[in-house]
Amino acid sequence: MDKTTKIYIAGHRGMVGSAVWRALKALGYTNLIGKSSKEVNLRNQSEVNAFFETEHPEVVVDAAAKVGGILANNENPYPFLMENLQIQNNLIDAAHNYNVEKFMFLGSSCIYPKFAAQPLKEEYLLTDSLEPTNEWYAIAKIAGVKACEAIRKQYNKDFVSLMPTNLYGPNDNFDLKSSHVLPAMIRKFHEAKRDNAPVELWGSGTPMREFLHVDDMAKAVVYALEHKMPDNLYNVGTGVDVTIKELAETIQDIVGHEGAIVWDSSKPDGTPRKLMDVSKLKKEGWQAEIDLKSGIASTYQWFIENQDSFKGKKF
């Protein structure tokens, strides 16, 4: 790519898409395209095709998806499956039909089996059953990975899939009904500090999770865009995990909450452990830089500064 390459970022207003936009802009890329859902409904194939016919992007980053935590996935299995299939299928097919030079499909570590050996390697895909609480989203993302792999195999096109671990950072969703664990904890501890109250958290606190700052994810996307990647699927993470209890105590310390933490063991824990093997991408020359504590601290600062405007604000 050069700095004038026409790059379409689908989902450019979301946490990941906006981070990719910032990263590319900071490097001097000048021809970035983003469309809101009102301008182009990505679930509508004819609208997506019309957009590609008009704009002819040279590179596409698919950061558009219907996302949410355990509760949202559990309660809305059909839209998490169908809407994600519609979005990615329309984008992948249009990119193929309109001769996009490079396509970057972004997924999730939930594509891997629930009880896969740790750390998770790319070759573990489709070797066992999924985590039931988010299998609908996972199945959609697996289909996207395989569609990109099929295009790469049959047509020798530069379609690459990046599977990040749990992401967090600026523009995250802090709505307690639909957010992921880290932003939900930030909001819970913040409100509990304000109200001088204890914090109730789901599960036992024993599952282990890996967290990647979204700015690191954006740098991984840019790296994969700027380099010829020899394979179709890469994990993106830090290669380091913590227990949910350790995460809670870290956030509690950063927020300054001094009350009790109450664990509701009647609620599900989800997958016992999800640690990514990131050696494949590291071998290609990229690795994460932002440590968890400083990443959470900067995210909490962003949360405080943007309380009146961010997605999911329901104070």
mmCIF file of C-alpha atoms in Angstrom:
data_model
loop_
_atom_site.group_PDB
_atom_site.id
_atom_site.type_symbol
_atom_site.label_atom_id
_atom_site.label_comp_id
_atom_site.label_asym_id
_atom_site.label_seq_id
_atom_site.Cartn_x
_atom_site.Cartn_y
_atom_site.Cartn_z
ATOM 1 C CA MET A 1 0.000 0.000 0.000
ATOM 2 C CA ASP A 2 0.973 3.625 -0.377
ATOM 3 C CA LYS A 3 -0.439 6.555 1.594
ATOM 4 C CA THR A 4 -3.129 7.263 -1.028
ATOM 5 C CA THR A 5 -4.458 3.687 -1.207
ATOM 6 C CA LYS A 6 -8.251 3.778 -0.891
ATOM 7 C CA ILE A 7 -9.034 1.947 2.362
ATOM 8 C CA TYR A 8 -12.590 1.219 3.467
ATOM 9 C CA ILE A 9 -12.998 0.533 7.185
ATOM 10 C CA ALA A 10 -16.342 -1.171 7.804
ATOM 11 C CA GLY A 11 -17.457 -0.373 11.334
ATOM 12 C CA HIS A 12 -15.257 2.732 11.545
ATOM 13 C CA ARG A 13 -17.215 4.172 14.469
ATOM 14 C CA GLY A 14 -16.822 1.088 16.668
ATOM 15 C CA MET A 15 -14.021 0.461 19.117
ATOM 16 C CA VAL A 16 -11.833 -1.519 16.709
ATOM 17 C CA GLY A 17 -12.701 0.362 13.529
ATOM 18 C CA SER A 18 -12.064 3.766 15.097
ATOM 19 C CA ALA A 19 -8.722 2.546 16.467
ATOM 20 C CA VAL A 20 -7.681 1.291 13.004
ATOM 21 C CA TRP A 21 -8.757 4.643 11.537
ATOM 22 C CA ARG A 22 -6.639 6.531 14.116
ATOM 23 C CA ALA A 23 -3.638 4.297 13.504
ATOM 24 C CA LEU A 24 -3.754 4.669 9.719
ATOM 25 C CA LYS A 25 -4.297 8.425 9.932
ATOM 26 C CA ALA A 26 -1.350 8.780 12.314
ATOM 27 C CA LEU A 27 0.850 7.034 9.735
ATOM 28 C CA GLY A 28 -0.199 9.472 7.005
ATOM 29 C CA TYR A 29 -2.823 7.474 5.104
ATOM 30 C CA THR A 30 -5.078 10.040 3.440
ATOM 31 C CA ASN A 31 -7.739 8.078 1.557
ATOM 32 C CA LEU A 32 -9.828 6.448 4.279
ATOM 33 C CA ILE A 33 -13.533 5.710 3.790
ATOM 34 C CA GLY A 34 -16.113 5.114 6.493
ATOM 35 C CA LYS A 35 -19.886 4.889 6.212
ATOM 36 C CA SER A 36 -22.436 4.867 9.005
ATOM 37 C CA SER A 37 -25.111 2.171 9.147
ATOM 38 C CA LYS A 38 -27.619 4.776 7.960
ATOM 39 C CA GLU A 39 -25.511 5.433 4.870
ATOM 40 C CA VAL A 40 -24.832 1.755 4.083
ATOM 41 C CA ASN A 41 -26.740 -1.050 5.802
ATOM 42 C CA LEU A 42 -24.153 -3.826 5.746
ATOM 43 C CA ARG A 43 -26.880 -6.451 6.276
ATOM 44 C CA ASN A 44 -28.366 -5.462 2.925
ATOM 45 C CA GLN A 45 -26.495 -7.033 0.008
ATOM 46 C CA SER A 46 -27.754 -4.611 -2.636
ATOM 47 C CA GLU A 47 -26.683 -1.585 -0.563
ATOM 48 C CA VAL A 48 -23.225 -3.086 -0.004
ATOM 49 C CA ASN A 49 -22.819 -3.894 -3.717
ATOM 50 C CA ALA A 50 -23.936 -0.378 -4.672
ATOM 51 C CA PHE A 51 -21.349 1.087 -2.298
ATOM 52 C CA PHE A 52 -18.539 -1.023 -3.799
ATOM 53 C CA GLU A 53 -19.711 -0.175 -7.328
ATOM 54 C CA THR A 54 -19.506 3.542 -6.523
ATOM 55 C CA GLU A 55 -16.419 3.731 -4.303
ATOM 56 C CA HIS A 56 -14.217 0.863 -5.553
ATOM 57 C CA PRO A 57 -12.075 0.565 -2.406
ATOM 58 C CA GLU A 58 -8.671 -1.024 -2.931
ATOM 59 C CA VAL A 59 -8.374 -2.367 0.625
ATOM 60 C CA VAL A 60 -11.135 -3.376 3.071
ATOM 61 C CA VAL A 61 -10.920 -3.820 6.836
ATOM 62 C CA ASP A 62 -13.983 -5.634 8.179
ATOM 63 C CA ALA A 63 -14.341 -4.346 11.747
ATOM 64 C CA ALA A 64 -18.152 -4.377 11.576
ATOM 65 C CA ALA A 65 -20.035 -6.859 13.737
ATOM 66 C CA LYS A 66 -22.844 -7.291 16.211
ATOM 67 C CA VAL A 67 -20.950 -7.842 19.467
ATOM 68 C CA GLY A 68 -21.706 -8.348 23.147
ATOM 69 C CA GLY A 69 -20.898 -10.267 26.304
ATOM 70 C CA ILE A 70 -22.246 -13.530 27.710
ATOM 71 C CA LEU A 71 -25.658 -12.093 28.634
ATOM 72 C CA ALA A 72 -26.284 -10.496 25.238
ATOM 73 C CA ASN A 73 -25.172 -13.619 23.340
ATOM 74 C CA ASN A 74 -27.248 -15.916 25.527
ATOM 75 C CA GLU A 75 -30.438 -13.920 25.155
ATOM 76 C CA ASN A 76 -30.116 -13.071 21.446
ATOM 77 C CA PRO A 77 -28.703 -16.138 19.661
ATOM 78 C CA TYR A 78 -30.425 -15.588 16.306
ATOM 79 C CA PRO A 79 -29.326 -11.979 15.631
ATOM 80 C CA PHE A 80 -25.803 -12.770 16.836
ATOM 81 C CA LEU A 81 -25.659 -15.551 14.263
ATOM 82 C CA MET A 82 -27.643 -14.121 11.375
ATOM 83 C CA GLU A 83 -26.668 -10.436 11.463
ATOM 84 C CA ASN A 84 -22.969 -11.265 11.643
ATOM 85 C CA LEU A 85 -23.304 -13.714 8.752
ATOM 86 C CA GLN A 86 -25.120 -11.087 6.695
ATOM 87 C CA ILE A 87 -22.574 -8.344 7.404
ATOM 88 C CA GLN A 88 -19.457 -10.370 6.692
ATOM 89 C CA ASN A 89 -20.853 -12.352 3.741
ATOM 90 C CA ASN A 90 -21.928 -9.163 1.982
ATOM 91 C CA LEU A 91 -18.533 -7.527 2.560
ATOM 92 C CA ILE A 92 -16.448 -10.574 1.628
ATOM 93 C CA ASP A 93 -18.471 -11.319 -1.507
ATOM 94 C CA ALA A 94 -18.458 -7.689 -2.665
ATOM 95 C CA ALA A 95 -14.713 -7.423 -2.028
ATOM 96 C CA HIS A 96 -14.203 -10.527 -4.143
ATOM 97 C CA ASN A 97 -16.534 -9.418 -6.955
ATOM 98 C CA TYR A 98 -15.180 -5.856 -7.120
ATOM 99 C CA ASN A 99 -11.513 -6.918 -7.119
ATOM 100 C CA VAL A 100 -10.440 -5.546 -3.740
ATOM 101 C CA GLU A 101 -6.664 -6.036 -3.473
ATOM 102 C CA LYS A 102 -6.539 -6.857 0.236
ATOM 103 C CA PHE A 103 -9.276 -7.843 2.686
ATOM 104 C CA MET A 104 -8.783 -7.986 6.446
ATOM 105 C CA PHE A 105 -11.389 -10.017 8.363
ATOM 106 C CA LEU A 106 -11.449 -9.435 12.121
ATOM 107 C CA GLY A 107 -12.926 -12.091 14.364
ATOM 108 C CA SER A 108 -12.584 -13.318 17.932
ATOM 109 C CA SER A 109 -10.829 -15.939 20.028
ATOM 110 C CA CYS A 110 -14.253 -17.466 20.733
ATOM 111 C CA ILE A 111 -13.930 -19.336 17.407
ATOM 112 C CA TYR A 112 -11.795 -21.922 19.201
ATOM 113 C CA PRO A 113 -13.205 -24.951 21.078
ATOM 114 C CA LYS A 114 -14.234 -24.448 24.716
ATOM 115 C CA PHE A 115 -11.822 -27.045 26.088
ATOM 116 C CA ALA A 116 -8.990 -26.653 23.584
ATOM 117 C CA ALA A 117 -5.449 -27.027 24.874
ATOM 118 C CA GLN A 118 -3.875 -23.792 26.096
ATOM 119 C CA PRO A 119 -2.529 -21.599 24.660
ATOM 120 C CA LEU A 120 -4.872 -21.564 21.675
ATOM 121 C CA LYS A 121 -3.182 -22.291 18.355
ATOM 122 C CA GLU A 122 -4.673 -21.445 14.970
ATOM 123 C CA GLU A 123 -4.793 -25.127 14.017
ATOM 124 C CA TYR A 124 -7.226 -25.875 16.863
ATOM 125 C CA LEU A 125 -10.061 -24.365 14.837
ATOM 126 C CA LEU A 126 -12.960 -26.832 14.331
ATOM 127 C CA THR A 127 -11.386 -29.602 16.423
ATOM 128 C CA ASP A 128 -14.085 -29.712 19.164
ATOM 129 C CA SER A 129 -17.303 -28.098 20.454
ATOM 130 C CA LEU A 130 -17.658 -24.382 21.182
ATOM 131 C CA GLU A 131 -18.523 -22.487 24.360
ATOM 132 C CA PRO A 132 -22.385 -22.628 24.422
ATOM 133 C CA THR A 133 -22.847 -19.063 25.717
ATOM 134 C CA ASN A 134 -21.387 -17.480 22.570
ATOM 135 C CA GLU A 135 -21.447 -20.233 19.960
ATOM 136 C CA TRP A 136 -23.817 -18.274 17.689
ATOM 137 C CA TYR A 137 -21.346 -15.419 17.295
ATOM 138 C CA ALA A 138 -18.468 -17.915 17.035
ATOM 139 C CA ILE A 139 -20.125 -19.902 14.251
ATOM 140 C CA ALA A 140 -20.634 -16.726 12.231
ATOM 141 C CA LYS A 141 -16.992 -15.742 12.667
ATOM 142 C CA ILE A 142 -15.780 -19.226 11.757
ATOM 143 C CA ALA A 143 -17.799 -18.968 8.538
ATOM 144 C CA GLY A 144 -16.047 -15.660 7.793
ATOM 145 C CA VAL A 145 -12.610 -17.165 8.384
ATOM 146 C CA LYS A 146 -13.442 -20.071 6.076
ATOM 147 C CA ALA A 147 -14.893 -17.804 3.378
ATOM 148 C CA CYS A 148 -11.668 -15.780 3.326
ATOM 149 C CA GLU A 149 -9.615 -18.971 3.304
ATOM 150 C CA ALA A 150 -11.673 -20.322 0.385
ATOM 151 C CA ILE A 151 -11.162 -17.149 -1.663
ATOM 152 C CA ARG A 152 -7.460 -17.210 -0.880
ATOM 153 C CA LYS A 153 -7.221 -20.874 -1.888
ATOM 154 C CA GLN A 154 -9.331 -20.726 -5.051
ATOM 155 C CA TYR A 155 -8.458 -17.268 -6.379
ATOM 156 C CA ASN A 156 -5.085 -16.582 -4.708
ATOM 157 C CA LYS A 157 -6.361 -13.281 -3.299
ATOM 158 C CA ASP A 158 -4.831 -11.546 -0.301
ATOM 159 C CA PHE A 159 -7.645 -12.181 2.202
ATOM 160 C CA VAL A 160 -6.395 -12.457 5.805
ATOM 161 C CA SER A 161 -8.198 -13.193 9.097
ATOM 162 C CA LEU A 162 -6.981 -11.786 12.409
ATOM 163 C CA MET A 163 -8.455 -13.285 15.595
ATOM 164 C CA PRO A 164 -7.972 -10.980 18.595
ATOM 165 C CA THR A 165 -8.269 -11.959 22.205
ATOM 166 C CA ASN A 166 -10.552 -9.882 24.507
ATOM 167 C CA LEU A 167 -10.261 -6.255 23.438
ATOM 168 C CA TYR A 168 -10.722 -3.087 25.479
ATOM 169 C CA GLY A 169 -9.969 0.614 25.189
ATOM 170 C CA PRO A 170 -11.411 3.921 23.950
ATOM 171 C CA ASN A 171 -14.911 3.738 22.398
ATOM 172 C CA ASP A 172 -15.690 0.471 24.190
ATOM 173 C CA ASN A 173 -19.278 -0.388 25.129
ATOM 174 C CA PHE A 174 -19.933 0.238 28.828
ATOM 175 C CA ASP A 175 -23.615 -0.754 28.873
ATOM 176 C CA LEU A 176 -23.961 -3.354 31.634
ATOM 177 C CA LYS A 177 -26.465 -5.443 29.665
ATOM 178 C CA SER A 178 -24.380 -5.870 26.521
ATOM 179 C CA SER A 179 -20.743 -5.110 27.362
ATOM 180 C CA HIS A 180 -17.797 -7.435 27.850
ATOM 181 C CA VAL A 181 -16.237 -8.135 31.229
ATOM 182 C CA LEU A 182 -13.513 -5.465 31.406
ATOM 183 C CA PRO A 183 -15.583 -2.383 30.466
ATOM 184 C CA ALA A 184 -18.462 -3.686 32.599
ATOM 185 C CA MET A 185 -16.120 -3.878 35.581
ATOM 186 C CA ILE A 186 -14.812 -0.365 34.978
ATOM 187 C CA ARG A 187 -18.327 1.006 35.063
ATOM 188 C CA LYS A 188 -19.389 -1.126 38.049
ATOM 189 C CA PHE A 189 -16.417 -0.097 40.173
ATOM 190 C CA HIS A 190 -16.803 3.538 39.129
ATOM 191 C CA GLU A 191 -20.469 3.620 40.146
ATOM 192 C CA ALA A 192 -19.794 1.687 43.348
ATOM 193 C CA LYS A 193 -17.066 4.175 44.293
ATOM 194 C CA ARG A 194 -19.495 7.028 43.663
ATOM 195 C CA ASP A 195 -22.231 5.333 45.721
ATOM 196 C CA ASN A 196 -19.912 3.917 48.411
ATOM 197 C CA ALA A 197 -21.304 0.445 47.670
ATOM 198 C CA PRO A 198 -19.987 -3.107 47.175
ATOM 199 C CA VAL A 199 -19.519 -4.548 43.667
ATOM 200 C CA GLU A 200 -21.297 -7.743 42.613
ATOM 201 C CA LEU A 201 -19.609 -9.745 39.846
ATOM 202 C CA TRP A 202 -20.636 -12.847 37.927
ATOM 203 C CA GLY A 203 -19.164 -16.280 38.499
ATOM 204 C CA SER A 204 -16.342 -17.504 40.698
ATOM 205 C CA GLY A 205 -13.518 -15.225 39.553
ATOM 206 C CA THR A 206 -11.356 -18.238 38.682
ATOM 207 C CA PRO A 207 -11.517 -18.276 34.840
ATOM 208 C CA MET A 208 -8.437 -16.889 33.146
ATOM 209 C CA ARG A 209 -8.598 -14.305 30.384
ATOM 210 C CA GLU A 210 -6.189 -12.435 28.150
ATOM 211 C CA PHE A 211 -6.791 -8.778 27.298
ATOM 212 C CA LEU A 212 -5.438 -6.698 24.419
ATOM 213 C CA HIS A 213 -5.649 -2.923 24.168
ATOM 214 C CA VAL A 214 -7.483 -1.903 21.012
ATOM 215 C CA ASP A 215 -4.622 0.393 19.954
ATOM 216 C CA ASP A 216 -2.367 -2.669 19.880
ATOM 217 C CA MET A 217 -4.995 -4.476 17.816
ATOM 218 C CA ALA A 218 -5.073 -1.561 15.387
ATOM 219 C CA LYS A 219 -1.290 -1.711 15.031
ATOM 220 C CA ALA A 220 -1.555 -5.433 14.257
ATOM 221 C CA VAL A 221 -4.113 -4.682 11.538
ATOM 222 C CA VAL A 222 -1.882 -2.016 10.021
ATOM 223 C CA TYR A 223 1.092 -4.387 10.156
ATOM 224 C CA ALA A 224 -0.867 -7.084 8.338
ATOM 225 C CA LEU A 225 -2.023 -4.541 5.746
ATOM 226 C CA GLU A 226 1.480 -3.293 5.085
ATOM 227 C CA HIS A 227 3.049 -6.750 4.809
ATOM 228 C CA LYS A 228 2.437 -9.790 2.665
ATOM 229 C CA MET A 229 1.096 -12.349 5.119
ATOM 230 C CA PRO A 230 1.978 -15.923 4.078
ATOM 231 C CA ASP A 231 -1.029 -17.549 5.780
ATOM 232 C CA ASN A 232 -4.758 -16.834 6.113
ATOM 233 C CA LEU A 233 -5.301 -16.951 9.915
ATOM 234 C CA TYR A 234 -3.413 -15.277 12.769
ATOM 235 C CA ASN A 235 -4.094 -14.901 16.480
ATOM 236 C CA VAL A 236 -3.622 -11.421 17.950
ATOM 237 C CA GLY A 237 -2.984 -11.063 21.662
ATOM 238 C CA THR A 238 -0.434 -10.479 24.390
ATOM 239 C CA GLY A 239 0.234 -14.124 25.237
ATOM 240 C CA VAL A 240 -0.355 -13.270 28.932
ATOM 241 C CA ASP A 241 -3.535 -13.942 30.944
ATOM 242 C CA VAL A 242 -4.940 -13.170 34.399
ATOM 243 C CA THR A 243 -7.803 -14.552 36.489
ATOM 244 C CA ILE A 244 -11.048 -12.608 36.478
ATOM 245 C CA LYS A 245 -10.448 -12.035 40.202
ATOM 246 C CA GLU A 246 -7.041 -10.485 39.463
ATOM 247 C CA LEU A 247 -8.628 -8.340 36.767
ATOM 248 C CA ALA A 248 -11.301 -7.133 39.205
ATOM 249 C CA GLU A 249 -8.730 -6.256 41.860
ATOM 250 C CA THR A 250 -6.604 -4.382 39.312
ATOM 251 C CA ILE A 251 -9.588 -2.329 38.134
ATOM 252 C CA GLN A 252 -10.710 -1.742 41.727
ATOM 253 C CA ASP A 253 -7.264 -0.368 42.545
ATOM 254 C CA ILE A 254 -7.122 1.874 39.466
ATOM 255 C CA VAL A 255 -10.651 3.254 40.041
ATOM 256 C CA GLY A 256 -10.039 3.734 43.758
ATOM 257 C CA HIS A 257 -13.014 1.705 44.983
ATOM 258 C CA GLU A 258 -12.589 0.584 48.601
ATOM 259 C CA GLY A 259 -15.704 -1.553 49.151
ATOM 260 C CA ALA A 260 -16.261 -5.299 49.019
ATOM 261 C CA ILE A 261 -16.334 -7.521 45.927
ATOM 262 C CA VAL A 262 -19.169 -10.077 46.015
ATOM 263 C CA TRP A 263 -18.961 -13.036 43.605
ATOM 264 C CA ASP A 264 -22.283 -14.516 42.423
ATOM 265 C CA SER A 265 -21.357 -18.158 41.796
ATOM 266 C CA SER A 266 -24.871 -18.922 40.494
ATOM 267 C CA LYS A 267 -23.949 -17.025 37.316
ATOM 268 C CA PRO A 268 -21.939 -18.709 34.525
ATOM 269 C CA ASP A 269 -18.169 -18.428 34.274
ATOM 270 C CA GLY A 270 -17.949 -19.151 30.562
ATOM 271 C CA THR A 271 -14.845 -20.814 29.144
ATOM 272 C CA PRO A 272 -12.384 -21.761 31.944
ATOM 273 C CA ARG A 273 -9.362 -20.334 30.128
ATOM 274 C CA LYS A 274 -8.683 -18.499 26.873
ATOM 275 C CA LEU A 275 -5.042 -17.725 26.215
ATOM 276 C CA MET A 276 -3.842 -17.138 22.696
ATOM 277 C CA ASP A 277 -0.687 -18.613 21.210
ATOM 278 C CA VAL A 278 0.624 -15.496 19.468
ATOM 279 C CA SER A 279 3.886 -17.004 18.202
ATOM 280 C CA LYS A 280 2.704 -17.197 14.585
ATOM 281 C CA LEU A 281 2.187 -13.428 14.235
ATOM 282 C CA LYS A 282 5.260 -12.710 16.350
ATOM 283 C CA LYS A 283 7.292 -14.783 13.886
ATOM 284 C CA GLU A 284 6.053 -12.466 11.127
ATOM 285 C CA GLY A 285 7.351 -9.461 13.077
ATOM 286 C CA TRP A 286 4.542 -8.070 15.263
ATOM 287 C CA GLN A 287 3.868 -8.195 19.008
ATOM 288 C CA ALA A 288 1.765 -6.251 21.535
ATOM 289 C CA GLU A 289 3.282 -3.348 23.479
ATOM 290 C CA ILE A 290 0.677 -2.034 25.976
ATOM 291 C CA ASP A 291 0.687 -3.735 29.397
ATOM 292 C CA LEU A 292 -2.664 -4.431 31.072
ATOM 293 C CA LYS A 293 -2.393 -2.055 34.030
ATOM 294 C CA SER A 294 -1.436 1.018 32.016
ATOM 295 C CA GLY A 295 -4.007 0.080 29.371
ATOM 296 C CA ILE A 296 -6.808 -0.109 31.940
ATOM 297 C CA ALA A 297 -5.677 3.162 33.518
ATOM 298 C CA SER A 298 -5.834 5.011 30.190
ATOM 299 C CA THR A 299 -9.189 3.396 29.371
ATOM 300 C CA TYR A 300 -10.632 4.483 32.726
ATOM 301 C CA GLN A 301 -9.394 8.010 32.062
ATOM 302 C CA TRP A 302 -11.155 7.912 28.682
ATOM 303 C CA PHE A 303 -14.306 6.609 30.396
ATOM 304 C CA ILE A 304 -14.302 9.526 32.843
ATOM 305 C CA GLU A 305 -13.733 12.108 30.102
ATOM 306 C CA ASN A 306 -16.437 10.695 27.809
ATOM 307 C CA GLN A 307 -19.222 9.701 30.192
ATOM 308 C CA ASP A 308 -21.677 12.055 28.541
ATOM 309 C CA SER A 309 -21.193 10.743 25.030
ATOM 310 C CA PHE A 310 -20.067 7.120 24.834
ATOM 311 C CA LYS A 311 -22.169 4.225 23.602
ATOM 312 C CA GLY A 312 -24.253 2.464 26.229
ATOM 313 C CA LYS A 313 -24.374 5.319 28.715
ATOM 314 C CA LYS A 314 -27.405 4.698 30.884
ATOM 315 C CA PHE A 315 -26.734 6.544 34.137
#
